[in-house]
Amino acid sequence: MSKILFVVSGVDHWELADGTMHPTGYWAEEVVVPHETFTSAGHDVVIATPDGAVPQVDQRSLLPEFTGGQEGAARMVKAVEGIEGLHKPIRLEDVNLDEYQAVYYPGGHGPMEDLAVDQNSGQLLVTAMQGAKPLGIVCHGPAAMLAAVRADGANVFAGRRVTGFTNEEEAQAGLADKAKWLLQDRLVEIGTQFQEGEAWAPHVIVDGNLVTGQNPASSAQVATELLRKLA
């Protein structure tokens, strides 16, 4: 059995360019599906957030239109309520990465607010990448990459092939023209080789130890790829 660290946003909002606080948090599917995948395979999942804040689910991610209908919505709500680690996360600052065999970052817009500038998360990512530890990051989770700066000032993900929530998807979601910055643009700016797939369709990039998924629909495949690396 392996121990897998989930690093989850601890905020309930994303500040837009005009100062508006957009309600958000983590996207349910991106936590629930990989959590079920890993625990069903016999692995242990530990959830950490900045300062140990109880993570907040983006309420939109529980709606029927995002969960395949009313039955899917009910299942997702029950699944979120049933994950104990979401109610009692550990402090990200206290994490000893040597205790974990893999790391996973779900999205939701929350990481755009906190993990994008969180130095503890950034250094954890640097350590994971330098140690070639299996690392999965989905949707807006790659915002955390922006803080992953090595001692020499370079971003540890520079030159790596990645994907994440695209400008097109942000535009179709109605938030691109309201955001302070767009994830795809920033990932290109730090030197990643960003690879964009079809909007809303599963799209996963595997580059060595790093597995990135473009959107919520990609979370299941990211989890499967991480399982392969733990085999």
PDB file of C-alpha atoms in Angstrom:
ATOM      1  CA  MET A   1       0.000   0.000   0.000  1.00  0.00           C
ATOM      2  CA  SER A   2       1.254   3.456  -0.921  1.00  0.00           C
ATOM      3  CA  LYS A   3       0.533   6.743   0.815  1.00  0.00           C
ATOM      4  CA  ILE A   4      -0.643   9.499  -1.517  1.00  0.00           C
ATOM      5  CA  LEU A   5      -0.718  13.178  -0.607  1.00  0.00           C
ATOM      6  CA  PHE A   6      -3.580  15.324  -1.927  1.00  0.00           C
ATOM      7  CA  VAL A   7      -2.736  19.043  -1.798  1.00  0.00           C
ATOM      8  CA  VAL A   8      -6.023  20.948  -1.894  1.00  0.00           C
ATOM      9  CA  SER A   9      -6.803  24.650  -1.952  1.00  0.00           C
ATOM     10  CA  GLY A  10      -7.932  26.062   1.372  1.00  0.00           C
ATOM     11  CA  VAL A  11      -9.888  29.084   0.105  1.00  0.00           C
ATOM     12  CA  ASP A  12     -13.549  29.603  -0.748  1.00  0.00           C
ATOM     13  CA  HIS A  13     -13.091  32.415  -3.278  1.00  0.00           C
ATOM     14  CA  TRP A  14     -11.090  33.646  -6.254  1.00  0.00           C
ATOM     15  CA  GLU A  15     -10.537  37.390  -6.506  1.00  0.00           C
ATOM     16  CA  LEU A  16     -11.347  38.699  -9.990  1.00  0.00           C
ATOM     17  CA  ALA A  17      -9.805  41.699 -11.704  1.00  0.00           C
ATOM     18  CA  ASP A  18     -12.498  44.091 -10.464  1.00  0.00           C
ATOM     19  CA  GLY A  19     -12.082  42.948  -6.848  1.00  0.00           C
ATOM     20  CA  THR A  20     -15.161  40.712  -6.906  1.00  0.00           C
ATOM     21  CA  MET A  21     -14.838  37.534  -4.841  1.00  0.00           C
ATOM     22  CA  HIS A  22     -15.943  34.643  -7.051  1.00  0.00           C
ATOM     23  CA  PRO A  23     -17.183  31.748  -4.849  1.00  0.00           C
ATOM     24  CA  THR A  24     -15.113  28.637  -5.478  1.00  0.00           C
ATOM     25  CA  GLY A  25     -12.883  26.064  -3.772  1.00  0.00           C
ATOM     26  CA  TYR A  26     -12.001  22.606  -5.071  1.00  0.00           C
ATOM     27  CA  TRP A  27     -13.901  20.915  -7.918  1.00  0.00           C
ATOM     28  CA  ALA A  28     -15.656  17.854  -6.518  1.00  0.00           C
ATOM     29  CA  GLU A  29     -15.023  15.437  -9.391  1.00  0.00           C
ATOM     30  CA  GLU A  30     -11.296  16.164  -9.312  1.00  0.00           C
ATOM     31  CA  VAL A  31     -11.091  15.079  -5.676  1.00  0.00           C
ATOM     32  CA  VAL A  32     -13.717  12.338  -5.552  1.00  0.00           C
ATOM     33  CA  VAL A  33     -12.771  10.337  -8.652  1.00  0.00           C
ATOM     34  CA  PRO A  34      -9.019  10.065  -7.928  1.00  0.00           C
ATOM     35  CA  HIS A  35      -9.724   9.460  -4.225  1.00  0.00           C
ATOM     36  CA  GLU A  36     -11.983   6.550  -5.136  1.00  0.00           C
ATOM     37  CA  THR A  37      -9.452   5.264  -7.654  1.00  0.00           C
ATOM     38  CA  PHE A  38      -6.579   5.256  -5.167  1.00  0.00           C
ATOM     39  CA  THR A  39      -8.462   3.928  -2.154  1.00  0.00           C
ATOM     40  CA  SER A  40     -10.147   1.203  -4.203  1.00  0.00           C
ATOM     41  CA  ALA A  41      -6.662   0.061  -5.203  1.00  0.00           C
ATOM     42  CA  GLY A  42      -5.719  -0.189  -1.528  1.00  0.00           C
ATOM     43  CA  HIS A  43      -3.765   3.031  -1.164  1.00  0.00           C
ATOM     44  CA  ASP A  44      -4.000   5.536   1.672  1.00  0.00           C
ATOM     45  CA  VAL A  45      -4.876   9.165   0.860  1.00  0.00           C
ATOM     46  CA  VAL A  46      -3.929  12.079   3.119  1.00  0.00           C
ATOM     47  CA  ILE A  47      -5.328  15.546   2.404  1.00  0.00           C
ATOM     48  CA  ALA A  48      -3.328  18.679   3.196  1.00  0.00           C
ATOM     49  CA  THR A  49      -4.216  22.357   2.839  1.00  0.00           C
ATOM     50  CA  PRO A  50      -2.406  25.606   3.640  1.00  0.00           C
ATOM     51  CA  ASP A  51      -2.643  26.156   7.404  1.00  0.00           C
ATOM     52  CA  GLY A  52      -4.850  23.065   7.652  1.00  0.00           C
ATOM     53  CA  ALA A  53      -7.894  25.048   6.527  1.00  0.00           C
ATOM     54  CA  VAL A  54     -10.969  22.922   5.899  1.00  0.00           C
ATOM     55  CA  PRO A  55     -11.271  22.919   2.094  1.00  0.00           C
ATOM     56  CA  GLN A  56     -14.482  24.187   0.545  1.00  0.00           C
ATOM     57  CA  VAL A  57     -16.165  22.468  -2.369  1.00  0.00           C
ATOM     58  CA  ASP A  58     -17.151  24.641  -5.315  1.00  0.00           C
ATOM     59  CA  GLN A  59     -20.916  24.353  -5.086  1.00  0.00           C
ATOM     60  CA  ARG A  60     -21.261  24.460  -8.864  1.00  0.00           C
ATOM     61  CA  SER A  61     -19.351  21.189  -9.077  1.00  0.00           C
ATOM     62  CA  LEU A  62     -22.205  19.489  -7.219  1.00  0.00           C
ATOM     63  CA  LEU A  63     -24.905  20.590  -9.678  1.00  0.00           C
ATOM     64  CA  PRO A  64     -26.643  18.034 -11.932  1.00  0.00           C
ATOM     65  CA  GLU A  65     -25.323  19.686 -15.110  1.00  0.00           C
ATOM     66  CA  PHE A  66     -21.764  18.930 -14.001  1.00  0.00           C
ATOM     67  CA  THR A  67     -22.372  15.505 -12.497  1.00  0.00           C
ATOM     68  CA  GLY A  68     -24.439  13.741 -15.130  1.00  0.00           C
ATOM     69  CA  GLY A  69     -27.886  14.427 -13.698  1.00  0.00           C
ATOM     70  CA  GLN A  70     -29.695  14.306 -10.382  1.00  0.00           C
ATOM     71  CA  GLU A  71     -28.425  10.851  -9.438  1.00  0.00           C
ATOM     72  CA  GLY A  72     -24.873  11.871 -10.192  1.00  0.00           C
ATOM     73  CA  ALA A  73     -25.285  15.033  -8.147  1.00  0.00           C
ATOM     74  CA  ALA A  74     -26.584  13.073  -5.164  1.00  0.00           C
ATOM     75  CA  ARG A  75     -23.700  10.614  -5.450  1.00  0.00           C
ATOM     76  CA  MET A  76     -21.153  13.417  -5.629  1.00  0.00           C
ATOM     77  CA  VAL A  77     -22.573  15.172  -2.566  1.00  0.00           C
ATOM     78  CA  LYS A  78     -22.493  11.901  -0.614  1.00  0.00           C
ATOM     79  CA  ALA A  79     -18.945  11.167  -1.779  1.00  0.00           C
ATOM     80  CA  VAL A  80     -17.652  14.585  -0.704  1.00  0.00           C
ATOM     81  CA  GLU A  81     -19.312  14.234   2.692  1.00  0.00           C
ATOM     82  CA  GLY A  82     -17.800  10.776   3.104  1.00  0.00           C
ATOM     83  CA  ILE A  83     -14.145  11.717   2.592  1.00  0.00           C
ATOM     84  CA  GLU A  84     -12.915  12.227   6.143  1.00  0.00           C
ATOM     85  CA  GLY A  85      -9.719  13.973   5.065  1.00  0.00           C
ATOM     86  CA  LEU A  86     -11.720  16.825   3.574  1.00  0.00           C
ATOM     87  CA  HIS A  87     -13.145  17.584   7.000  1.00  0.00           C
ATOM     88  CA  LYS A  88      -9.893  17.122   8.928  1.00  0.00           C
ATOM     89  CA  PRO A  89      -6.988  18.015   6.635  1.00  0.00           C
ATOM     90  CA  ILE A  90      -3.422  18.221   7.877  1.00  0.00           C
ATOM     91  CA  ARG A  91      -1.326  21.364   7.611  1.00  0.00           C
ATOM     92  CA  LEU A  92       0.600  21.583   4.359  1.00  0.00           C
ATOM     93  CA  GLU A  93       3.407  23.230   6.332  1.00  0.00           C
ATOM     94  CA  ASP A  94       3.846  20.042   8.392  1.00  0.00           C
ATOM     95  CA  VAL A  95       4.120  17.625   5.471  1.00  0.00           C
ATOM     96  CA  ASN A  96       7.208  15.416   5.254  1.00  0.00           C
ATOM     97  CA  LEU A  97       7.261  14.419   1.595  1.00  0.00           C
ATOM     98  CA  ASP A  98       9.445  11.387   2.354  1.00  0.00           C
ATOM     99  CA  GLU A  99       6.367   9.767   3.902  1.00  0.00           C
ATOM    100  CA  TYR A 100       4.473   9.768   0.595  1.00  0.00           C
ATOM    101  CA  GLN A 101       4.912   7.760  -2.578  1.00  0.00           C
ATOM    102  CA  ALA A 102       2.943  10.143  -4.827  1.00  0.00           C
ATOM    103  CA  VAL A 103       1.399  13.608  -4.807  1.00  0.00           C
ATOM    104  CA  TYR A 104      -1.813  14.846  -6.404  1.00  0.00           C
ATOM    105  CA  TYR A 105      -3.215  18.368  -6.873  1.00  0.00           C
ATOM    106  CA  PRO A 106      -6.901  18.763  -7.824  1.00  0.00           C
ATOM    107  CA  GLY A 107      -8.261  21.975  -9.282  1.00  0.00           C
ATOM    108  CA  GLY A 108     -11.247  24.190  -8.971  1.00  0.00           C
ATOM    109  CA  HIS A 109     -10.483  27.909  -9.115  1.00  0.00           C
ATOM    110  CA  GLY A 110      -9.213  27.814  -5.516  1.00  0.00           C
ATOM    111  CA  PRO A 111      -5.558  27.131  -6.452  1.00  0.00           C
ATOM    112  CA  MET A 112      -5.573  30.304  -8.558  1.00  0.00           C
ATOM    113  CA  GLU A 113      -6.015  32.237  -5.292  1.00  0.00           C
ATOM    114  CA  ASP A 114      -3.796  30.453  -2.773  1.00  0.00           C
ATOM    115  CA  LEU A 115      -1.571  27.685  -4.168  1.00  0.00           C
ATOM    116  CA  ALA A 116      -0.342  29.891  -7.019  1.00  0.00           C
ATOM    117  CA  VAL A 117       1.549  31.963  -4.448  1.00  0.00           C
ATOM    118  CA  ASP A 118       2.038  29.465  -1.609  1.00  0.00           C
ATOM    119  CA  GLN A 119       5.749  28.989  -0.974  1.00  0.00           C
ATOM    120  CA  ASN A 120       5.322  25.804   1.053  1.00  0.00           C
ATOM    121  CA  SER A 121       3.422  24.219  -1.819  1.00  0.00           C
ATOM    122  CA  GLY A 122       5.976  25.563  -4.268  1.00  0.00           C
ATOM    123  CA  GLN A 123       8.899  24.003  -2.439  1.00  0.00           C
ATOM    124  CA  LEU A 124       7.019  20.724  -2.057  1.00  0.00           C
ATOM    125  CA  LEU A 125       6.620  20.653  -5.833  1.00  0.00           C
ATOM    126  CA  VAL A 126      10.310  21.443  -6.341  1.00  0.00           C
ATOM    127  CA  THR A 127      11.234  18.561  -4.051  1.00  0.00           C
ATOM    128  CA  ALA A 128       8.809  16.189  -5.764  1.00  0.00           C
ATOM    129  CA  MET A 129      10.120  17.047  -9.208  1.00  0.00           C
ATOM    130  CA  GLN A 130      13.783  16.876  -8.248  1.00  0.00           C
ATOM    131  CA  GLY A 131      13.162  13.508  -6.613  1.00  0.00           C
ATOM    132  CA  ALA A 132      11.137  12.223  -9.591  1.00  0.00           C
ATOM    133  CA  LYS A 133       8.217  11.410  -7.287  1.00  0.00           C
ATOM    134  CA  PRO A 134       4.985  10.601  -9.182  1.00  0.00           C
ATOM    135  CA  LEU A 135       3.029  13.852  -9.362  1.00  0.00           C
ATOM    136  CA  GLY A 136      -0.465  14.387 -10.771  1.00  0.00           C
ATOM    137  CA  ILE A 137      -2.026  17.828 -11.285  1.00  0.00           C
ATOM    138  CA  VAL A 138      -5.425  18.561 -12.825  1.00  0.00           C
ATOM    139  CA  CYS A 139      -7.352  21.485 -14.327  1.00  0.00           C
ATOM    140  CA  HIS A 140      -6.595  24.672 -12.319  1.00  0.00           C
ATOM    141  CA  GLY A 141      -4.283  22.697 -10.025  1.00  0.00           C
ATOM    142  CA  PRO A 142      -1.296  23.626 -12.246  1.00  0.00           C
ATOM    143  CA  ALA A 143      -1.616  27.165 -10.860  1.00  0.00           C
ATOM    144  CA  ALA A 144       0.505  25.760  -8.024  1.00  0.00           C
ATOM    145  CA  MET A 145       3.355  25.347 -10.517  1.00  0.00           C
ATOM    146  CA  LEU A 146       3.813  29.110 -10.548  1.00  0.00           C
ATOM    147  CA  ALA A 147       5.276  29.024  -7.028  1.00  0.00           C
ATOM    148  CA  ALA A 148       7.644  26.113  -7.743  1.00  0.00           C
ATOM    149  CA  VAL A 149      10.837  28.149  -8.034  1.00  0.00           C
ATOM    150  CA  ARG A 150      14.232  26.567  -7.436  1.00  0.00           C
ATOM    151  CA  ALA A 151      17.038  28.213  -5.454  1.00  0.00           C
ATOM    152  CA  ASP A 152      18.576  29.445  -8.716  1.00  0.00           C
ATOM    153  CA  GLY A 153      15.398  31.359  -9.543  1.00  0.00           C
ATOM    154  CA  ALA A 154      14.196  29.055 -12.325  1.00  0.00           C
ATOM    155  CA  ASN A 155      10.831  27.347 -12.246  1.00  0.00           C
ATOM    156  CA  VAL A 156      11.215  23.595 -11.780  1.00  0.00           C
ATOM    157  CA  PHE A 157       8.560  22.948 -14.464  1.00  0.00           C
ATOM    158  CA  ALA A 158      10.317  24.978 -17.162  1.00  0.00           C
ATOM    159  CA  GLY A 159      10.755  22.819 -20.245  1.00  0.00           C
ATOM    160  CA  ARG A 160       8.304  20.163 -19.103  1.00  0.00           C
ATOM    161  CA  ARG A 161       5.302  19.134 -21.195  1.00  0.00           C
ATOM    162  CA  VAL A 162       2.109  20.021 -19.347  1.00  0.00           C
ATOM    163  CA  THR A 163      -1.547  20.793 -19.794  1.00  0.00           C
ATOM    164  CA  GLY A 164      -4.181  22.516 -17.682  1.00  0.00           C
ATOM    165  CA  PHE A 165      -7.397  24.485 -17.945  1.00  0.00           C
ATOM    166  CA  THR A 166      -7.151  26.365 -21.223  1.00  0.00           C
ATOM    167  CA  ASN A 167      -7.921  29.948 -22.179  1.00  0.00           C
ATOM    168  CA  GLU A 168     -10.687  28.630 -24.415  1.00  0.00           C
ATOM    169  CA  GLU A 169     -12.291  26.706 -21.574  1.00  0.00           C
ATOM    170  CA  GLU A 170     -12.028  29.722 -19.260  1.00  0.00           C
ATOM    171  CA  ALA A 171     -13.713  31.837 -21.926  1.00  0.00           C
ATOM    172  CA  GLN A 172     -16.496  29.298 -22.408  1.00  0.00           C
ATOM    173  CA  ALA A 173     -16.945  29.220 -18.626  1.00  0.00           C
ATOM    174  CA  GLY A 174     -17.507  32.987 -18.769  1.00  0.00           C
ATOM    175  CA  LEU A 175     -14.569  34.031 -16.596  1.00  0.00           C
ATOM    176  CA  ALA A 176     -11.688  34.708 -18.985  1.00  0.00           C
ATOM    177  CA  ASP A 177     -12.486  38.404 -19.410  1.00  0.00           C
ATOM    178  CA  LYS A 178     -12.960  38.826 -15.637  1.00  0.00           C
ATOM    179  CA  ALA A 179      -9.775  37.138 -14.432  1.00  0.00           C
ATOM    180  CA  LYS A 180      -6.609  38.915 -13.320  1.00  0.00           C
ATOM    181  CA  TRP A 181      -4.638  36.357 -15.324  1.00  0.00           C
ATOM    182  CA  LEU A 182      -5.205  33.145 -17.218  1.00  0.00           C
ATOM    183  CA  LEU A 183      -3.609  29.835 -16.281  1.00  0.00           C
ATOM    184  CA  GLN A 184      -2.531  28.825 -19.773  1.00  0.00           C
ATOM    185  CA  ASP A 185      -0.791  32.160 -20.287  1.00  0.00           C
ATOM    186  CA  ARG A 186       1.109  31.927 -17.013  1.00  0.00           C
ATOM    187  CA  LEU A 187       2.204  28.341 -17.603  1.00  0.00           C
ATOM    188  CA  VAL A 188       3.644  29.407 -20.946  1.00  0.00           C
ATOM    189  CA  GLU A 189       5.367  32.378 -19.286  1.00  0.00           C
ATOM    190  CA  ILE A 190       7.223  30.158 -16.786  1.00  0.00           C
ATOM    191  CA  GLY A 191       8.601  28.086 -19.644  1.00  0.00           C
ATOM    192  CA  THR A 192       6.419  24.984 -19.769  1.00  0.00           C
ATOM    193  CA  GLN A 193       5.570  23.322 -23.058  1.00  0.00           C
ATOM    194  CA  PHE A 194       1.812  23.742 -22.754  1.00  0.00           C
ATOM    195  CA  GLN A 195      -0.219  21.309 -24.831  1.00  0.00           C
ATOM    196  CA  GLU A 196      -3.880  22.136 -25.394  1.00  0.00           C
ATOM    197  CA  GLY A 197      -6.505  19.530 -26.186  1.00  0.00           C
ATOM    198  CA  GLU A 198     -10.138  19.808 -27.219  1.00  0.00           C
ATOM    199  CA  ALA A 199     -12.187  21.911 -24.818  1.00  0.00           C
ATOM    200  CA  TRP A 200     -13.830  19.861 -22.038  1.00  0.00           C
ATOM    201  CA  ALA A 201     -12.627  16.528 -23.446  1.00  0.00           C
ATOM    202  CA  PRO A 202     -10.222  14.312 -21.473  1.00  0.00           C
ATOM    203  CA  HIS A 203      -6.644  15.325 -22.230  1.00  0.00           C
ATOM    204  CA  VAL A 204      -3.684  14.039 -20.240  1.00  0.00           C
ATOM    205  CA  ILE A 205       0.042  14.618 -20.699  1.00  0.00           C
ATOM    206  CA  VAL A 206       2.614  12.259 -19.186  1.00  0.00           C
ATOM    207  CA  ASP A 207       6.167  13.618 -19.000  1.00  0.00           C
ATOM    208  CA  GLY A 208       8.363  11.406 -16.866  1.00  0.00           C
ATOM    209  CA  ASN A 209       7.098  11.489 -13.284  1.00  0.00           C
ATOM    210  CA  LEU A 210       4.676  14.336 -14.103  1.00  0.00           C
ATOM    211  CA  VAL A 211       1.053  13.684 -15.118  1.00  0.00           C
ATOM    212  CA  THR A 212      -1.175  16.662 -15.907  1.00  0.00           C
ATOM    213  CA  GLY A 213      -4.842  16.782 -16.902  1.00  0.00           C
ATOM    214  CA  GLN A 214      -6.579  19.605 -18.723  1.00  0.00           C
ATOM    215  CA  ASN A 215     -10.012  19.658 -17.079  1.00  0.00           C
ATOM    216  CA  PRO A 216     -12.357  17.774 -14.733  1.00  0.00           C
ATOM    217  CA  ALA A 217     -12.996  15.090 -17.342  1.00  0.00           C
ATOM    218  CA  SER A 218      -9.271  14.283 -17.239  1.00  0.00           C
ATOM    219  CA  SER A 219      -9.093  13.466 -13.536  1.00  0.00           C
ATOM    220  CA  ALA A 220      -9.881   9.749 -13.881  1.00  0.00           C
ATOM    221  CA  GLN A 221      -7.121   9.217 -16.448  1.00  0.00           C
ATOM    222  CA  VAL A 222      -4.615  11.190 -14.372  1.00  0.00           C
ATOM    223  CA  ALA A 223      -5.372   8.933 -11.402  1.00  0.00           C
ATOM    224  CA  THR A 224      -4.967   5.836 -13.584  1.00  0.00           C
ATOM    225  CA  GLU A 225      -1.595   7.049 -14.861  1.00  0.00           C
ATOM    226  CA  LEU A 226      -0.415   7.704 -11.306  1.00  0.00           C
ATOM    227  CA  LEU A 227      -1.488   4.192 -10.293  1.00  0.00           C
ATOM    228  CA  ARG A 228       0.671   2.793 -13.088  1.00  0.00           C
ATOM    229  CA  LYS A 229       3.657   4.664 -11.697  1.00  0.00           C
ATOM    230  CA  LEU A 230       3.039   3.178  -8.248  1.00  0.00           C
ATOM    231  CA  ALA A 231       2.790  -0.381  -9.556  1.00  0.00           C
TER     232      ALA A 231
END
